[in-house]
Amino acid sequence: MFIMGIKKIMCCCGSGLGSSLMIRLNVEKALKKLGISGVEVMHSSLSDASANAADLFVVGGDLENFTHSFPKVVLLENIMSMPELEEKLKKAFDEAQ
């Protein structure tokens, strides 16, 4: 399934290395499981990410205060939880239709 509203997802953490890369890999797995294709998934530090870099930003909940300039954000309470990520991604894509 290709969703027109979300074409790029940016996964962010404080440094742009460990956590954001792990979230990116999990987002790619979740999209595949949800049957969603045609979406570019990237990772970056919050300080290097710009609001127009992606249609959806996925970050840990501890960084919520730094995401106000981003258009659409998925906040993860537990960045290791695939069920949480899948549920929140599905909701974001459903809302984007």
mmCIF file of N, CA and C in Angstrom:
data_model
loop_
_atom_site.group_PDB
_atom_site.id
_atom_site.type_symbol
_atom_site.label_atom_id
_atom_site.label_comp_id
_atom_site.label_asym_id
_atom_site.label_seq_id
_atom_site.Cartn_x
_atom_site.Cartn_y
_atom_site.Cartn_z
ATOM 1 N N MET A 1 0.852 -1.174 0.000
ATOM 2 C CA MET A 1 0.000 0.000 0.000
ATOM 3 C C MET A 1 0.896 1.235 0.000
ATOM 4 N N PHE A 2 0.656 2.157 -0.904
ATOM 5 C CA PHE A 2 1.395 3.417 -0.971
ATOM 6 C C PHE A 2 0.475 4.532 -0.506
ATOM 7 N N ILE A 3 0.934 5.303 0.439
ATOM 8 C CA ILE A 3 0.141 6.394 0.998
ATOM 9 C C ILE A 3 0.701 7.714 0.478
ATOM 10 N N MET A 4 -0.129 8.509 -0.165
ATOM 11 C CA MET A 4 0.331 9.760 -0.764
ATOM 12 C C MET A 4 0.765 10.795 0.262
ATOM 13 N N GLY A 5 0.162 10.819 1.444
ATOM 14 C CA GLY A 5 0.442 11.877 2.403
ATOM 15 C C GLY A 5 1.799 11.811 3.061
ATOM 16 N N ILE A 6 2.365 10.629 3.199
ATOM 17 C CA ILE A 6 3.659 10.478 3.862
ATOM 18 C C ILE A 6 4.618 9.802 2.892
ATOM 19 N N LYS A 7 5.608 10.559 2.432
ATOM 20 C CA LYS A 7 6.597 10.030 1.496
ATOM 21 C C LYS A 7 7.971 9.900 2.138
ATOM 22 N N LYS A 8 8.211 10.713 3.187
ATOM 23 C CA LYS A 8 9.510 10.684 3.870
ATOM 24 C C LYS A 8 9.298 10.657 5.375
ATOM 25 N N ILE A 9 10.054 9.778 6.038
ATOM 26 C CA ILE A 9 10.040 9.697 7.494
ATOM 27 C C ILE A 9 11.453 9.951 7.992
ATOM 28 N N MET A 10 11.577 10.850 8.962
ATOM 29 C CA MET A 10 12.866 11.137 9.585
ATOM 30 C C MET A 10 12.829 10.628 11.021
ATOM 31 N N CYS A 11 13.777 9.761 11.367
ATOM 32 C CA CYS A 11 13.910 9.240 12.725
ATOM 33 C C CYS A 11 15.019 10.033 13.407
ATOM 34 N N CYS A 12 14.711 10.620 14.550
ATOM 35 C CA CYS A 12 15.662 11.522 15.199
ATOM 36 C C CYS A 12 15.974 11.118 16.631
ATOM 37 N N CYS A 13 17.193 11.451 17.039
ATOM 38 C CA CYS A 13 17.600 11.334 18.438
ATOM 39 C C CYS A 13 18.522 12.512 18.733
ATOM 40 N N GLY A 14 19.073 12.547 19.911
ATOM 41 C CA GLY A 14 19.910 13.675 20.305
ATOM 42 C C GLY A 14 21.170 13.820 19.473
ATOM 43 N N SER A 15 21.836 12.709 19.159
ATOM 44 C CA SER A 15 23.105 12.781 18.441
ATOM 45 C C SER A 15 23.011 12.371 16.971
ATOM 46 N N GLY A 16 21.957 11.674 16.589
ATOM 47 C CA GLY A 16 21.798 11.245 15.202
ATOM 48 C C GLY A 16 22.535 9.965 14.869
ATOM 49 N N LEU A 17 23.010 9.252 15.879
ATOM 50 C CA LEU A 17 23.784 8.037 15.631
ATOM 51 C C LEU A 17 23.050 6.774 16.067
ATOM 52 N N GLY A 18 23.143 6.421 17.325
ATOM 53 C CA GLY A 18 22.643 5.137 17.812
ATOM 54 C C GLY A 18 21.141 4.980 17.818
ATOM 55 N N SER A 19 20.454 5.773 18.613
ATOM 56 C CA SER A 19 19.002 5.610 18.772
ATOM 57 C C SER A 19 18.253 5.878 17.481
ATOM 58 N N SER A 20 18.640 6.912 16.766
ATOM 59 C CA SER A 20 17.913 7.233 15.530
ATOM 60 C C SER A 20 18.107 6.151 14.474
ATOM 61 N N LEU A 21 19.288 5.555 14.420
ATOM 62 C CA LEU A 21 19.527 4.464 13.476
ATOM 63 C C LEU A 21 18.685 3.252 13.855
ATOM 64 N N MET A 22 18.621 2.932 15.137
ATOM 65 C CA MET A 22 17.815 1.809 15.599
ATOM 66 C C MET A 22 16.333 2.047 15.290
ATOM 67 N N ILE A 23 15.858 3.267 15.547
ATOM 68 C CA ILE A 23 14.465 3.594 15.237
ATOM 69 C C ILE A 23 14.224 3.466 13.734
ATOM 70 N N ARG A 24 15.175 3.947 12.936
ATOM 71 C CA ARG A 24 15.038 3.851 11.473
ATOM 72 C C ARG A 24 14.875 2.397 11.034
ATOM 73 N N LEU A 25 15.731 1.519 11.535
ATOM 74 C CA LEU A 25 15.651 0.106 11.166
ATOM 75 C C LEU A 25 14.312 -0.492 11.587
ATOM 76 N N ASN A 26 13.837 -0.114 12.772
ATOM 77 C CA ASN A 26 12.540 -0.608 13.252
ATOM 78 C C ASN A 26 11.383 -0.043 12.431
ATOM 79 N N VAL A 27 11.482 1.222 12.030
ATOM 80 C CA VAL A 27 10.446 1.819 11.178
ATOM 81 C C VAL A 27 10.378 1.072 9.847
ATOM 82 N N GLU A 28 11.533 0.762 9.268
ATOM 83 C CA GLU A 28 11.552 0.027 8.005
ATOM 84 C C GLU A 28 10.888 -1.343 8.162
ATOM 85 N N LYS A 29 11.175 -2.035 9.268
ATOM 86 C CA LYS A 29 10.541 -3.336 9.538
ATOM 87 C C LYS A 29 9.032 -3.177 9.715
ATOM 88 N N ALA A 30 8.630 -2.157 10.465
ATOM 89 C CA ALA A 30 7.205 -1.934 10.733
ATOM 90 C C ALA A 30 6.450 -1.607 9.448
ATOM 91 N N LEU A 31 7.032 -0.772 8.589
ATOM 92 C CA LEU A 31 6.382 -0.432 7.322
ATOM 93 C C LEU A 31 6.184 -1.682 6.474
ATOM 94 N N LYS A 32 7.202 -2.526 6.442
ATOM 95 C CA LYS A 32 7.099 -3.771 5.676
ATOM 96 C C LYS A 32 5.980 -4.642 6.237
ATOM 97 N N LYS A 33 5.925 -4.765 7.561
ATOM 98 C CA LYS A 33 4.886 -5.576 8.199
ATOM 99 C C LYS A 33 3.491 -5.013 7.926
ATOM 100 N N LEU A 34 3.384 -3.684 7.888
ATOM 101 C CA LEU A 34 2.101 -3.032 7.636
ATOM 102 C C LEU A 34 1.734 -3.007 6.151
ATOM 103 N N GLY A 35 2.662 -3.438 5.293
ATOM 104 C CA GLY A 35 2.394 -3.460 3.859
ATOM 105 C C GLY A 35 2.480 -2.098 3.206
ATOM 106 N N ILE A 36 3.257 -1.209 3.795
ATOM 107 C CA ILE A 36 3.399 0.156 3.273
ATOM 108 C C ILE A 36 4.728 0.263 2.536
ATOM 109 N N SER A 37 4.678 0.696 1.285
ATOM 110 C CA SER A 37 5.897 0.831 0.486
ATOM 111 C C SER A 37 5.977 2.233 -0.104
ATOM 112 N N GLY A 38 7.111 2.525 -0.721
ATOM 113 C CA GLY A 38 7.292 3.810 -1.378
ATOM 114 C C GLY A 38 7.580 4.955 -0.438
ATOM 115 N N VAL A 39 8.074 4.632 0.769
ATOM 116 C CA VAL A 39 8.372 5.657 1.767
ATOM 117 C C VAL A 39 9.871 5.650 2.044
ATOM 118 N N GLU A 40 10.499 6.803 1.952
ATOM 119 C CA GLU A 40 11.921 6.935 2.268
ATOM 120 C C GLU A 40 12.067 7.146 3.771
ATOM 121 N N VAL A 41 12.950 6.368 4.399
ATOM 122 C CA VAL A 41 13.179 6.474 5.838
ATOM 123 C C VAL A 41 14.628 6.887 6.068
ATOM 124 N N MET A 42 14.819 7.960 6.835
ATOM 125 C CA MET A 42 16.147 8.509 7.105
ATOM 126 C C MET A 42 16.326 8.655 8.609
ATOM 127 N N HIS A 43 17.557 8.948 9.043
ATOM 128 C CA HIS A 43 17.782 9.255 10.452
ATOM 129 C C HIS A 43 18.746 10.426 10.578
ATOM 130 N N SER A 44 18.618 11.141 11.705
ATOM 131 C CA SER A 44 19.389 12.365 11.910
ATOM 132 C C SER A 44 19.332 12.759 13.376
ATOM 133 N N SER A 45 20.182 13.690 13.735
ATOM 134 C CA SER A 45 20.043 14.316 15.053
ATOM 135 C C SER A 45 18.923 15.345 14.962
ATOM 136 N N LEU A 46 18.324 15.657 16.081
ATOM 137 C CA LEU A 46 17.274 16.684 16.084
ATOM 138 C C LEU A 46 17.816 18.029 15.629
ATOM 139 N N SER A 47 19.039 18.346 16.018
ATOM 140 C CA SER A 47 19.595 19.657 15.664
ATOM 141 C C SER A 47 19.870 19.782 14.170
ATOM 142 N N ASP A 48 20.097 18.666 13.485
ATOM 143 C CA ASP A 48 20.345 18.704 12.042
ATOM 144 C C ASP A 48 19.076 18.554 11.209
ATOM 145 N N ALA A 49 17.982 18.151 11.837
ATOM 146 C CA ALA A 49 16.726 17.937 11.106
ATOM 147 C C ALA A 49 15.984 19.258 10.939
ATOM 148 N N SER A 50 15.486 19.486 9.732
ATOM 149 C CA SER A 50 14.677 20.682 9.499
ATOM 150 C C SER A 50 13.225 20.256 9.313
ATOM 151 N N ALA A 51 12.319 21.154 9.593
ATOM 152 C CA ALA A 51 10.888 20.846 9.549
ATOM 153 C C ALA A 51 10.430 20.380 8.172
ATOM 154 N N ASN A 52 11.107 20.815 7.117
ATOM 155 C CA ASN A 52 10.700 20.423 5.764
ATOM 156 C C ASN A 52 11.474 19.209 5.248
ATOM 157 N N ALA A 53 12.264 18.563 6.101
ATOM 158 C CA ALA A 53 13.065 17.411 5.681
ATOM 159 C C ALA A 53 12.234 16.150 5.502
ATOM 160 N N ALA A 54 11.062 16.092 6.147
ATOM 161 C CA ALA A 54 10.236 14.882 6.082
ATOM 162 C C ALA A 54 8.777 15.230 6.334
ATOM 163 N N ASP A 55 7.923 14.284 6.004
ATOM 164 C CA ASP A 55 6.486 14.437 6.248
ATOM 165 C C ASP A 55 6.108 13.957 7.642
ATOM 166 N N LEU A 56 6.938 13.065 8.200
ATOM 167 C CA LEU A 56 6.681 12.492 9.517
ATOM 168 C C LEU A 56 8.005 12.319 10.239
ATOM 169 N N PHE A 57 8.033 12.692 11.507
ATOM 170 C CA PHE A 57 9.224 12.548 12.342
ATOM 171 C C PHE A 57 8.915 11.559 13.453
ATOM 172 N N VAL A 58 9.838 10.619 13.697
ATOM 173 C CA VAL A 58 9.678 9.623 14.752
ATOM 174 C C VAL A 58 10.801 9.837 15.756
ATOM 175 N N VAL A 59 10.420 10.118 17.007
ATOM 176 C CA VAL A 59 11.410 10.410 18.052
ATOM 177 C C VAL A 59 10.976 9.786 19.376
ATOM 178 N N GLY A 60 11.940 9.635 20.262
ATOM 179 C CA GLY A 60 11.635 9.186 21.612
ATOM 180 C C GLY A 60 10.890 10.275 22.359
ATOM 181 N N GLY A 61 9.992 9.870 23.238
ATOM 182 C CA GLY A 61 9.166 10.818 23.982
ATOM 183 C C GLY A 61 9.946 11.792 24.828
ATOM 184 N N ASP A 62 11.176 11.425 25.206
ATOM 185 C CA ASP A 62 12.001 12.320 26.019
ATOM 186 C C ASP A 62 12.433 13.565 25.251
ATOM 187 N N LEU A 63 12.258 13.562 23.942
ATOM 188 C CA LEU A 63 12.668 14.704 23.113
ATOM 189 C C LEU A 63 11.482 15.533 22.622
ATOM 190 N N GLU A 64 10.326 15.305 23.204
ATOM 191 C CA GLU A 64 9.105 15.991 22.764
ATOM 192 C C GLU A 64 9.264 17.509 22.740
ATOM 193 N N ASN A 65 9.940 18.079 23.714
ATOM 194 C CA ASN A 65 10.085 19.540 23.801
ATOM 195 C C ASN A 65 10.864 20.139 22.634
ATOM 196 N N PHE A 66 11.554 19.298 21.862
ATOM 197 C CA PHE A 66 12.371 19.789 20.755
ATOM 198 C C PHE A 66 11.716 19.568 19.393
ATOM 199 N N THR A 67 10.459 19.138 19.381
ATOM 200 C CA THR A 67 9.813 18.765 18.114
ATOM 201 C C THR A 67 8.708 19.718 17.668
ATOM 202 N N HIS A 68 8.545 20.830 18.323
ATOM 203 C CA HIS A 68 7.409 21.718 18.035
ATOM 204 C C HIS A 68 7.418 22.299 16.626
ATOM 205 N N SER A 69 8.578 22.376 15.991
ATOM 206 C CA SER A 69 8.629 22.937 14.636
ATOM 207 C C SER A 69 8.337 21.893 13.557
ATOM 208 N N PHE A 70 8.246 20.620 13.936
ATOM 209 C CA PHE A 70 8.008 19.562 12.960
ATOM 210 C C PHE A 70 6.513 19.425 12.679
ATOM 211 N N PRO A 71 6.142 19.200 11.415
ATOM 212 C CA PRO A 71 4.719 19.172 11.054
ATOM 213 C C PRO A 71 3.937 18.002 11.649
ATOM 214 N N LYS A 72 4.485 16.811 11.653
ATOM 215 C CA LYS A 72 3.798 15.611 12.157
ATOM 216 C C LYS A 72 4.832 14.762 12.886
ATOM 217 N N VAL A 73 4.528 14.418 14.144
ATOM 218 C CA VAL A 73 5.498 13.710 14.983
ATOM 219 C C VAL A 73 4.860 12.481 15.616
ATOM 220 N N VAL A 74 5.591 11.374 15.591
ATOM 221 C CA VAL A 74 5.244 10.182 16.356
ATOM 222 C C VAL A 74 6.216 10.131 17.523
ATOM 223 N N LEU A 75 5.678 10.205 18.739
ATOM 224 C CA LEU A 75 6.491 10.130 19.950
ATOM 225 C C LEU A 75 6.418 8.716 20.501
ATOM 226 N N LEU A 76 7.572 8.128 20.761
ATOM 227 C CA LEU A 76 7.637 6.766 21.279
ATOM 228 C C LEU A 76 7.962 6.780 22.766
ATOM 229 N N GLU A 77 7.107 6.165 23.559
ATOM 230 C CA GLU A 77 7.390 6.021 24.988
ATOM 231 C C GLU A 77 8.546 5.053 25.199
ATOM 232 N N ASN A 78 8.590 4.002 24.379
ATOM 233 C CA ASN A 78 9.641 2.994 24.461
ATOM 234 C C ASN A 78 10.183 2.778 23.054
ATOM 235 N N ILE A 79 11.371 3.285 22.773
ATOM 236 C CA ILE A 79 11.906 3.202 21.411
ATOM 237 C C ILE A 79 12.219 1.773 20.986
ATOM 238 N N MET A 80 12.201 0.827 21.915
ATOM 239 C CA MET A 80 12.463 -0.579 21.597
ATOM 240 C C MET A 80 11.180 -1.359 21.300
ATOM 241 N N SER A 81 10.021 -0.775 21.537
ATOM 242 C CA SER A 81 8.747 -1.490 21.414
ATOM 243 C C SER A 81 8.226 -1.481 19.980
ATOM 244 N N MET A 82 8.312 -2.631 19.318
ATOM 245 C CA MET A 82 7.766 -2.746 17.966
ATOM 246 C C MET A 82 6.243 -2.615 17.952
ATOM 247 N N PRO A 83 5.516 -3.219 18.913
ATOM 248 C CA PRO A 83 4.054 -3.042 18.897
ATOM 249 C C PRO A 83 3.641 -1.570 18.999
ATOM 250 N N GLU A 84 4.306 -0.803 19.854
ATOM 251 C CA GLU A 84 3.992 0.627 19.977
ATOM 252 C C GLU A 84 4.285 1.344 18.668
ATOM 253 N N LEU A 85 5.441 1.076 18.080
ATOM 254 C CA LEU A 85 5.826 1.725 16.829
ATOM 255 C C LEU A 85 4.836 1.390 15.717
ATOM 256 N N GLU A 86 4.493 0.116 15.577
ATOM 257 C CA GLU A 86 3.553 -0.291 14.533
ATOM 258 C C GLU A 86 2.199 0.386 14.712
ATOM 259 N N GLU A 87 1.707 0.422 15.945
ATOM 260 C CA GLU A 87 0.412 1.051 16.219
ATOM 261 C C GLU A 87 0.429 2.535 15.877
ATOM 262 N N LYS A 88 1.480 3.228 16.279
ATOM 263 C CA LYS A 88 1.549 4.673 16.047
ATOM 264 C C LYS A 88 1.802 5.006 14.579
ATOM 265 N N LEU A 89 2.596 4.187 13.894
ATOM 266 C CA LEU A 89 2.794 4.410 12.461
ATOM 267 C C LEU A 89 1.498 4.178 11.693
ATOM 268 N N LYS A 90 0.796 3.111 12.023
ATOM 269 C CA LYS A 90 -0.481 2.823 11.357
ATOM 270 C C LYS A 90 -1.446 3.982 11.539
ATOM 271 N N LYS A 91 -1.522 4.502 12.756
ATOM 272 C CA LYS A 91 -2.405 5.640 13.028
ATOM 273 C C LYS A 91 -1.992 6.859 12.198
ATOM 274 N N ALA A 92 -0.691 7.144 12.143
ATOM 275 C CA ALA A 92 -0.205 8.297 11.379
ATOM 276 C C ALA A 92 -0.544 8.157 9.899
ATOM 277 N N PHE A 93 -0.373 6.953 9.347
ATOM 278 C CA PHE A 93 -0.684 6.739 7.934
ATOM 279 C C PHE A 93 -2.181 6.781 7.681
ATOM 280 N N ASP A 94 -2.967 6.237 8.600
ATOM 281 C CA ASP A 94 -4.428 6.307 8.456
ATOM 282 C C ASP A 94 -4.901 7.757 8.448
ATOM 283 N N GLU A 95 -4.323 8.584 9.316
ATOM 284 C CA GLU A 95 -4.701 10.001 9.386
ATOM 285 C C GLU A 95 -4.244 10.772 8.155
ATOM 286 N N ALA A 96 -3.202 10.291 7.484
ATOM 287 C CA ALA A 96 -2.651 10.993 6.318
ATOM 288 C C ALA A 96 -3.431 10.712 5.041
ATOM 289 N N GLN A 97 -4.319 9.742 5.072
ATOM 290 C CA GLN A 97 -5.083 9.396 3.861
ATOM 291 C C GLN A 97 -6.110 10.446 3.536
#
